[in-house]
Coordinates of C-alpha atoms and ligand atoms in Angstrom, one line a residue:
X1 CA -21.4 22.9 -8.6
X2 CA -18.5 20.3 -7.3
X3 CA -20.6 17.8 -5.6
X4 CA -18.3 15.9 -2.7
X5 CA -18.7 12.7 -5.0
X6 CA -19.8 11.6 -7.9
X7 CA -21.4 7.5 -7.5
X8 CA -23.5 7.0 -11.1
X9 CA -21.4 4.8 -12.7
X10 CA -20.0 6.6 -16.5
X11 CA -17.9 4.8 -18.4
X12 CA -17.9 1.4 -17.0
X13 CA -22.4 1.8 -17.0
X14 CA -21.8 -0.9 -19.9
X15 CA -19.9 -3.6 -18.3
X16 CA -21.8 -2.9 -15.1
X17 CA -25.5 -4.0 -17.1
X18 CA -23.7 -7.1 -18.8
X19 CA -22.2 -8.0 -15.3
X20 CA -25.9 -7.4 -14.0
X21 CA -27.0 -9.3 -16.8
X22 CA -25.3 -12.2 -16.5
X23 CA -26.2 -13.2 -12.9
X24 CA -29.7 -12.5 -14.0
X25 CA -29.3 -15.2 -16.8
X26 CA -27.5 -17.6 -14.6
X27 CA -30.3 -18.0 -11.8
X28 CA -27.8 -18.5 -9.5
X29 CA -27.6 -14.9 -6.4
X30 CA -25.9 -16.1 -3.3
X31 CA -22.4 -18.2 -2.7
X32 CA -22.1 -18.7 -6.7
X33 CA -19.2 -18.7 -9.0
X34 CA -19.1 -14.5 -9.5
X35 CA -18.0 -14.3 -5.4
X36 CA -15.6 -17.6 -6.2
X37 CA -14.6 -15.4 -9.4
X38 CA -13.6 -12.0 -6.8
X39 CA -12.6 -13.7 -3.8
X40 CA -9.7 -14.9 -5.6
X41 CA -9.1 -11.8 -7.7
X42 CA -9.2 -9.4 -5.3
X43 CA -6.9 -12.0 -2.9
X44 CA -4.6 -11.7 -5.6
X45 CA -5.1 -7.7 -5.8
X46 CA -3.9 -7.4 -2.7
X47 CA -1.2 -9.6 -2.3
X48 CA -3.3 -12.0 0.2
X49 CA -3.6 -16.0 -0.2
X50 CA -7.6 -15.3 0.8
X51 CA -10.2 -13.4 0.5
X52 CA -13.9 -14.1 2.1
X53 CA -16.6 -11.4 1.0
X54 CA -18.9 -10.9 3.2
X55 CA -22.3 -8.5 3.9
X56 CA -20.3 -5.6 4.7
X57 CA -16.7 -4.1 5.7
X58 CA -18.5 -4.1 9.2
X59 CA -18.8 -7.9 9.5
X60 CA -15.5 -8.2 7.9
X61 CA -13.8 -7.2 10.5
X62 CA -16.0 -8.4 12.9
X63 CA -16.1 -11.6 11.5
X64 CA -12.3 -11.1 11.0
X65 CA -12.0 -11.2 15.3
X66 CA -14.1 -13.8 15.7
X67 CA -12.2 -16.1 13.4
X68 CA -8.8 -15.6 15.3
X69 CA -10.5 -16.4 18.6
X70 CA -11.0 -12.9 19.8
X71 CA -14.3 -12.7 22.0
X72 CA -15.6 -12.0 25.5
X73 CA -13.3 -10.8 27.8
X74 CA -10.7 -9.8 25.6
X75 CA -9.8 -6.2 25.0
X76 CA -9.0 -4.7 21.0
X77 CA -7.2 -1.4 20.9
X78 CA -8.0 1.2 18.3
X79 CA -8.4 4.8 16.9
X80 CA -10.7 7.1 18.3
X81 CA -10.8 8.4 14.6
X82 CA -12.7 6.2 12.4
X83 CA -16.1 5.4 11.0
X84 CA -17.6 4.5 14.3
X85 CA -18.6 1.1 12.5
X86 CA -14.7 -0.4 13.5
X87 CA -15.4 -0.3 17.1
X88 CA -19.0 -1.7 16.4
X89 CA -17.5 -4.4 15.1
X90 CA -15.3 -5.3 18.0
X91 CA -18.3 -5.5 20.3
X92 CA -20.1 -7.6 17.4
X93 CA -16.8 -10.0 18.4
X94 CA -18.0 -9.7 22.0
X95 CA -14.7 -8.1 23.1
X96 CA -14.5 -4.5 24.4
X97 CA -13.2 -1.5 22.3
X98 CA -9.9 0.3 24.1
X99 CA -9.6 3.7 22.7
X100 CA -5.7 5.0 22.5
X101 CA -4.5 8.5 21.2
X102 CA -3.6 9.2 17.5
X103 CA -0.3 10.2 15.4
X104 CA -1.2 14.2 14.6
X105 CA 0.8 13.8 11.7
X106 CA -0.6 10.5 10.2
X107 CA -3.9 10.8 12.0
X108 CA -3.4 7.3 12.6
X109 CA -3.1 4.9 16.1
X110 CA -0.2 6.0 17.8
X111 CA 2.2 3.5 18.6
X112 CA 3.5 5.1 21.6
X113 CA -0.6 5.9 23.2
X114 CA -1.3 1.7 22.0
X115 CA 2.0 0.3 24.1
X116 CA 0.8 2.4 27.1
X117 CA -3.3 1.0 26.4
X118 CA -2.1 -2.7 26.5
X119 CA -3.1 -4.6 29.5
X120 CA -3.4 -8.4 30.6
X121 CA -6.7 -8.7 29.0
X122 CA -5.6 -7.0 25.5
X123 CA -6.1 -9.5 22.8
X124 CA -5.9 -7.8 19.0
X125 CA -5.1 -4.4 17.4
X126 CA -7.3 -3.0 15.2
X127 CA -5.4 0.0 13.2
X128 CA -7.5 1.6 10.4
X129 CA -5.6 3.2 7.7
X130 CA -7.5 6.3 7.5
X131 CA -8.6 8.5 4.8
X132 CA -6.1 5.9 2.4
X133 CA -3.1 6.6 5.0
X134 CA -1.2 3.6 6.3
X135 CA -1.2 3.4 10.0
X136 CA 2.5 3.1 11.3
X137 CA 2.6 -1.3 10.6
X138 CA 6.5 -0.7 11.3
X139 CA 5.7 -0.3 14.9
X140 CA 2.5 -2.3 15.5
X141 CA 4.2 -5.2 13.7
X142 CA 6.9 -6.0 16.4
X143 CA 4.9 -4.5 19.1
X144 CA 2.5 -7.0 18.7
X145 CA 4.8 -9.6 18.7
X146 CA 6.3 -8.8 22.1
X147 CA 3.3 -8.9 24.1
X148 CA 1.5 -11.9 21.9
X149 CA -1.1 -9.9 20.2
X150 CA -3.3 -10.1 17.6
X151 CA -3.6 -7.6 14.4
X152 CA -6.2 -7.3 12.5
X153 CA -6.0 -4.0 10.0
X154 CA -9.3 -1.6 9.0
X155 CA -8.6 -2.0 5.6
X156 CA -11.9 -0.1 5.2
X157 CA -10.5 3.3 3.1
X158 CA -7.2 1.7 2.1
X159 CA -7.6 -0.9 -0.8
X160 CA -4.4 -1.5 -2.9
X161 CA -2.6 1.1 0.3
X162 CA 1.0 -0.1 1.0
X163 CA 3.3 0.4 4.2
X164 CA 6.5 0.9 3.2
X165 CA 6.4 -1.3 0.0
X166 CA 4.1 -4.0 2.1
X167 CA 0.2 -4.4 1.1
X168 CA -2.0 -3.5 3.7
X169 CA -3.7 -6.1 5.2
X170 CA -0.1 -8.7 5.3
X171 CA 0.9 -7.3 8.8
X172 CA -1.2 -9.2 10.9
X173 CA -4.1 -12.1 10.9
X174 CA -5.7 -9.9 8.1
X175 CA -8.0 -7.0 7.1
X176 CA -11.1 -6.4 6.8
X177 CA -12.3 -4.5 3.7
X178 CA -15.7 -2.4 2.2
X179 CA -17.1 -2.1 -0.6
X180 CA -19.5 0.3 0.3
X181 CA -19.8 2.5 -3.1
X182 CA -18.2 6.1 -1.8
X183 CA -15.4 3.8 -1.0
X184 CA -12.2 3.0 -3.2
X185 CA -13.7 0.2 -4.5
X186 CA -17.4 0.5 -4.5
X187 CA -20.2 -1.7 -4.7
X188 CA -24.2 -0.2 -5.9
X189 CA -25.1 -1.4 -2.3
X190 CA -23.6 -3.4 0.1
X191 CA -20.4 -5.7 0.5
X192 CA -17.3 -6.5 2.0
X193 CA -14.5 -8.8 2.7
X194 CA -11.6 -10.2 4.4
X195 CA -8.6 -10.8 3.7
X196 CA -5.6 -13.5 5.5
X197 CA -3.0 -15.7 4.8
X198 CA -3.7 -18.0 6.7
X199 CA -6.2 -21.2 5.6
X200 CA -7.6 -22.0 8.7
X201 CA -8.7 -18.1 9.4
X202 CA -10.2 -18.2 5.8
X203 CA -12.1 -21.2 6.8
X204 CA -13.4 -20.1 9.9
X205 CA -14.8 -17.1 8.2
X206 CA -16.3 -18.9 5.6
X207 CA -18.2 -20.6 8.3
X208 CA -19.0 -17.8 10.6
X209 CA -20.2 -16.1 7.1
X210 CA -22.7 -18.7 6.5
X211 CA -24.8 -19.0 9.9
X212 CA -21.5 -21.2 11.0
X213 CA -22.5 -24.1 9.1
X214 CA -19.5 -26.9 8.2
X215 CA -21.9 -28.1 5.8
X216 CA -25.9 -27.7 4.6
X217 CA -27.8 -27.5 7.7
X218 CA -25.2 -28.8 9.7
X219 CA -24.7 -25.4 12.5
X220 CA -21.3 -26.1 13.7
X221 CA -21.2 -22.8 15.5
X222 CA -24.0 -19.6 16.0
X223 CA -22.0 -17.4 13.0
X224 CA -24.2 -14.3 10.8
X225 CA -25.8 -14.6 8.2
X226 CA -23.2 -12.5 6.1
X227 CA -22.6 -12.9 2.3
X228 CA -21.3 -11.4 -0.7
X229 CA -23.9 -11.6 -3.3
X230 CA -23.6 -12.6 -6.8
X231 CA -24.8 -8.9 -8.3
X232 CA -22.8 -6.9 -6.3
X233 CA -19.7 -9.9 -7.1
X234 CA -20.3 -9.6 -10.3
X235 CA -19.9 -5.6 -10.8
X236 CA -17.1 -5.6 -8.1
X237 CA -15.1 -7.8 -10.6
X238 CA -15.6 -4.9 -13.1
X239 CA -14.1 -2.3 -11.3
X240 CA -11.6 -4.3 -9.8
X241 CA -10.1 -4.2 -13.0
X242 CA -10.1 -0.3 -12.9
X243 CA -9.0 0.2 -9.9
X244 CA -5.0 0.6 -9.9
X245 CA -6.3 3.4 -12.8
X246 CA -8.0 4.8 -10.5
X247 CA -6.1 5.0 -7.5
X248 CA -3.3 6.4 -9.8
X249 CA -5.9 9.1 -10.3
X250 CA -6.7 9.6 -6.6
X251 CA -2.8 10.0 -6.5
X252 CA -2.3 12.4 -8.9
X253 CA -5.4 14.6 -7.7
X254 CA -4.3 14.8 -4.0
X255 CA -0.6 15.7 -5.3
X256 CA -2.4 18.8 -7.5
X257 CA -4.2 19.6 -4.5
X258 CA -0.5 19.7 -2.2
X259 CA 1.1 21.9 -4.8
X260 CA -1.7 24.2 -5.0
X261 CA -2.1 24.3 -1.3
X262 CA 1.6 23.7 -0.1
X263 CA 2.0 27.8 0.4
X264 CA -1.2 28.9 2.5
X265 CA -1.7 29.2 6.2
X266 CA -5.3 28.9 5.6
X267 CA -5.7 25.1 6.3
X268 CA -3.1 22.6 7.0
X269 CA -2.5 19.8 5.2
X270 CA -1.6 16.3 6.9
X271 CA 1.7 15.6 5.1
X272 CA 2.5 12.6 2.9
X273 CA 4.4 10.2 5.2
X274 CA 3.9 7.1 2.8
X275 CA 3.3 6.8 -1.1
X276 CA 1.4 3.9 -0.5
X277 CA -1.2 6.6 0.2
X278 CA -4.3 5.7 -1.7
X279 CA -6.5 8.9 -1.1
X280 CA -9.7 7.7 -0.2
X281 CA -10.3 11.2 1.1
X282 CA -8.7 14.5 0.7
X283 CA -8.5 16.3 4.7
X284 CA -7.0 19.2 5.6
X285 CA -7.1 21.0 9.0
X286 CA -8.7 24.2 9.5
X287 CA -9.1 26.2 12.3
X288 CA -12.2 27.9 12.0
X289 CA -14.1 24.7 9.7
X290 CA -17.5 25.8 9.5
X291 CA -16.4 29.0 8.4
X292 CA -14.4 27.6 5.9
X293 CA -17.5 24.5 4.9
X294 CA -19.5 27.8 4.5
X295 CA -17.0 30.0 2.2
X296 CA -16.8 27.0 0.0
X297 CA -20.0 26.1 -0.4
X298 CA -21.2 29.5 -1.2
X299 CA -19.1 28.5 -4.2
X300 CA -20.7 25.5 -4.9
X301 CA -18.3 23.1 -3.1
X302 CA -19.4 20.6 -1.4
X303 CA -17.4 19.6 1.5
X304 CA -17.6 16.4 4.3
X305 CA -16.5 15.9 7.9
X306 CA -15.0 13.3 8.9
X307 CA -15.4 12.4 11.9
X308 CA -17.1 15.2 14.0
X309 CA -17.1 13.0 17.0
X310 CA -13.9 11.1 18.2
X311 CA -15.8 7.0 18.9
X312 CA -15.3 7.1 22.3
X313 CA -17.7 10.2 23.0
X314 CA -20.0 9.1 20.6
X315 CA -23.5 8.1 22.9
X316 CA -23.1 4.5 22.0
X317 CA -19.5 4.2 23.5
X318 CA -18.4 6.6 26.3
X319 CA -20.0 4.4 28.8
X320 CA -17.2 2.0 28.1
X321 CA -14.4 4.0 28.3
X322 CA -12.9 7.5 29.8
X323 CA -10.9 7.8 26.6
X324 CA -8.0 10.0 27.0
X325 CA -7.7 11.5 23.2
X326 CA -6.8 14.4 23.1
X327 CA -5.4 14.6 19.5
X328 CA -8.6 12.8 18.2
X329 CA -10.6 15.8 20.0
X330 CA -8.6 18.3 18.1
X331 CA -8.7 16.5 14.9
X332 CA -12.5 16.3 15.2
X333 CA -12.8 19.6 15.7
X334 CA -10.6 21.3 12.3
X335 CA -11.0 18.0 10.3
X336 CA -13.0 18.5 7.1
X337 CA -12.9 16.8 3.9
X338 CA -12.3 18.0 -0.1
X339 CA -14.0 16.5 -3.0
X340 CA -11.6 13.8 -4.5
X341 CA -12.7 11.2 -6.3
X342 CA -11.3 9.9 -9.7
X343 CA -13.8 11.3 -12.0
X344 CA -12.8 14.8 -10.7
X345 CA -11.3 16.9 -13.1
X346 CA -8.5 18.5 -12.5
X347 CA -10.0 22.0 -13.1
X348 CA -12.5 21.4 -10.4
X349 CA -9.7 20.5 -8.3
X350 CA -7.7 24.1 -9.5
X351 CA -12.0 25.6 -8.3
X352 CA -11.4 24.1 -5.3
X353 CA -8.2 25.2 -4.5
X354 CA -8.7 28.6 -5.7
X355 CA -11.8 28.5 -2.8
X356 CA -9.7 28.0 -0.2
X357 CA -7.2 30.4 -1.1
X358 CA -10.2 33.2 -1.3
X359 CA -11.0 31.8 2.1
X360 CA -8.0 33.1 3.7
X361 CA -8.1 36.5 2.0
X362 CA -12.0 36.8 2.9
X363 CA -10.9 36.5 6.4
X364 CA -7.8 38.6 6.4
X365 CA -10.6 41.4 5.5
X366 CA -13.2 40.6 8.5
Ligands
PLP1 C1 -16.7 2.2 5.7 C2 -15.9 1.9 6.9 C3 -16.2 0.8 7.8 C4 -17.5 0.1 7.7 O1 -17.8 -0.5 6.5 P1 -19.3 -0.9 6.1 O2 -19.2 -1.6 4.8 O3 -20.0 0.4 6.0 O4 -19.8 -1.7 7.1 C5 -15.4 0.5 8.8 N1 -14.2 1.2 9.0 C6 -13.9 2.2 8.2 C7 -12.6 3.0 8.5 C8 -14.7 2.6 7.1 O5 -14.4 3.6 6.4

């Protein structure tokens, strides 16, 4: 069996029950010194003056918006292909989601569909480096500038990602990070945060966090009740420290995976446009998918989509917008996801690999 991942912690189990331990014996489980301790570790991991943890990458970003001053009325452009959760958050702002086309090579916003999605009422880009891709920051970056706007990056899948040499997250007003625990950096539940350079951002947030309180009891603004707790703190300051070792691993996994699959028409592979490319997943494009999920799990691989459903058909959503995507809709439709994750062994990647290369021969014969 390759399961599609792998989430009881191994070999850092230890340093997880002293972490755990130590928060115990301290008495001391919300806005403590462990989230003091990560918010400034994790700033400095990626390259950003601030970091504010909050609840979840959700309210991150959300809380991200708010603290620039986006809110009713205004209009936030982003990919149809995402967790569904980044538009969520831009109606949790109170502004309105504006769906534009994606890149079918990065599978990220393209710049071309955002510049023709901008109106007078557009305040922010939201541009999600998906799957561990960067999004195209050299053209949202001057973009932006010419018509005023606002970006704020969906750091979500892309911890310790660079754009061209540049961390993730430095392009804009800041990103908005989770630590959900299938993601790069994982929590055992719950958490998130943002990231900025700029102090007065950081201090909005750290308000807006906190039920928009200035000081105890004193509600200078209605904010969430949004907080990185001291536990989940505590363990994300272990793996912090493992985590360049692990995204090296990502790396070299996904580039065992292109070599093995570079020569096969049976699925396509997004290409690598960026080595800042932090894996979170492993997709490839395949045109007949469930065939394909089936083959492979018949062999005891376990396989994800993501997305199915582009956001802006999704139930919650489509009333808000005829969204014209029709790379998103194709994506949707062949996207699907291999096991990668950096206790994978290299063998089971060679399994894996091996699968899909049956798949194509299995079908040749139908
Ligand atoms: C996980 C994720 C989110 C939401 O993060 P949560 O911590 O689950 O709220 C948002 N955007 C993207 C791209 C994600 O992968």
């Amino acid at each position: 069996m390759i399961p599609f991942l792998h989430l009881t912690p191994g070999e850092d189990r230890p340093a997880i029950d002293q972490a755990i331990r130590r928060v115990l014996d301290r008495g001391w489980f919300i806005l403590g010194p462990e989230l003091e301790g990560f918010e400034a570790e994790f700033a400095q991991a990626t390259a950003s003056r601030h970091a504010v943890g909050v609840g979840n990458g959700t309210d991150a970003l959300a809380i991200a918006l708010r603290a620039i001053g986006v809110g009713t009325g205004d209009e936030v452009i982003t990919s149809p292909l995402s967790a569904a959760y980044t538009a969520m958050a831009i109606v949790m702002a109170g502004a309105r989601p504006v769906f534009a086309d994606i890149d079918p090579i990065r599978l990220t916003l393209d710049p071309q569909a955002v510049a023709a999605a901008i109106t007078a009422r557009t305040a922010a880009l939201m541009p999600v480096h998906l799957y561990g891709q960067p999004a195209d920051m050299a053209a949202f970056a001057p973009l932006a500038e010419r018509h005023g706007l606002a970006i704020v990056e969906d750091c979500c899948q892309a911890h310790l990602a660079t754009c061209a040499g540049r961390p993730v997250g430095s392009f804009g007003a800041g990103g908005g990070y989770s630590f959900y625990p299938t993601k790069n950096l994982g929590a055992l539940g719950d958490a998130g945060a943002l990231t900025t350079n700029d102090e007065q951002v950081a201090r909005r947030a750290r308000q807006l966090r906190n039920g928009g309180q200035s000081e105890r009891y004193r509600h200078d603004e209605t904010g969430v009740n949004s907080r990185l707790d001291e536990i989940q703190a505590a363990i994300l300051r272990e793996r912090l420290k493992g985590l360049e070792h692990a995204t090296s691993r990502r790396r070299a996994l996904a580039a065992r995976y292109r070599a093995l699959l570079a020569e096969t028409d049976a699925v396509a592979m997004p290409p690598l446009v960026d080595e800042g490319h932090v894996y979170h997943l492993f997709p490839v494009l395949a045109e007949d998918r469930q065939a394909l999920q089936q083959h492979l799990r018949e062999r005891g691989i376990e396989t994800l989509v993501h997305y199915p459903i582009p956001i802006p058909r999704q139930a919650a959503f489509q009333t808000m917008d005829v969204a014209q995507c029709p790379v998103a809709d194709r994506i949707c439709s062949q996207v699907v996801s291999l096991p990668l994750y950096p206790t994978l062994d290299s063998a089971a990647v060679e399994t894996v690999a091996q699968a899909v290369l049956s798949y194509k021969t299995a079908r040749l014969r139908r």
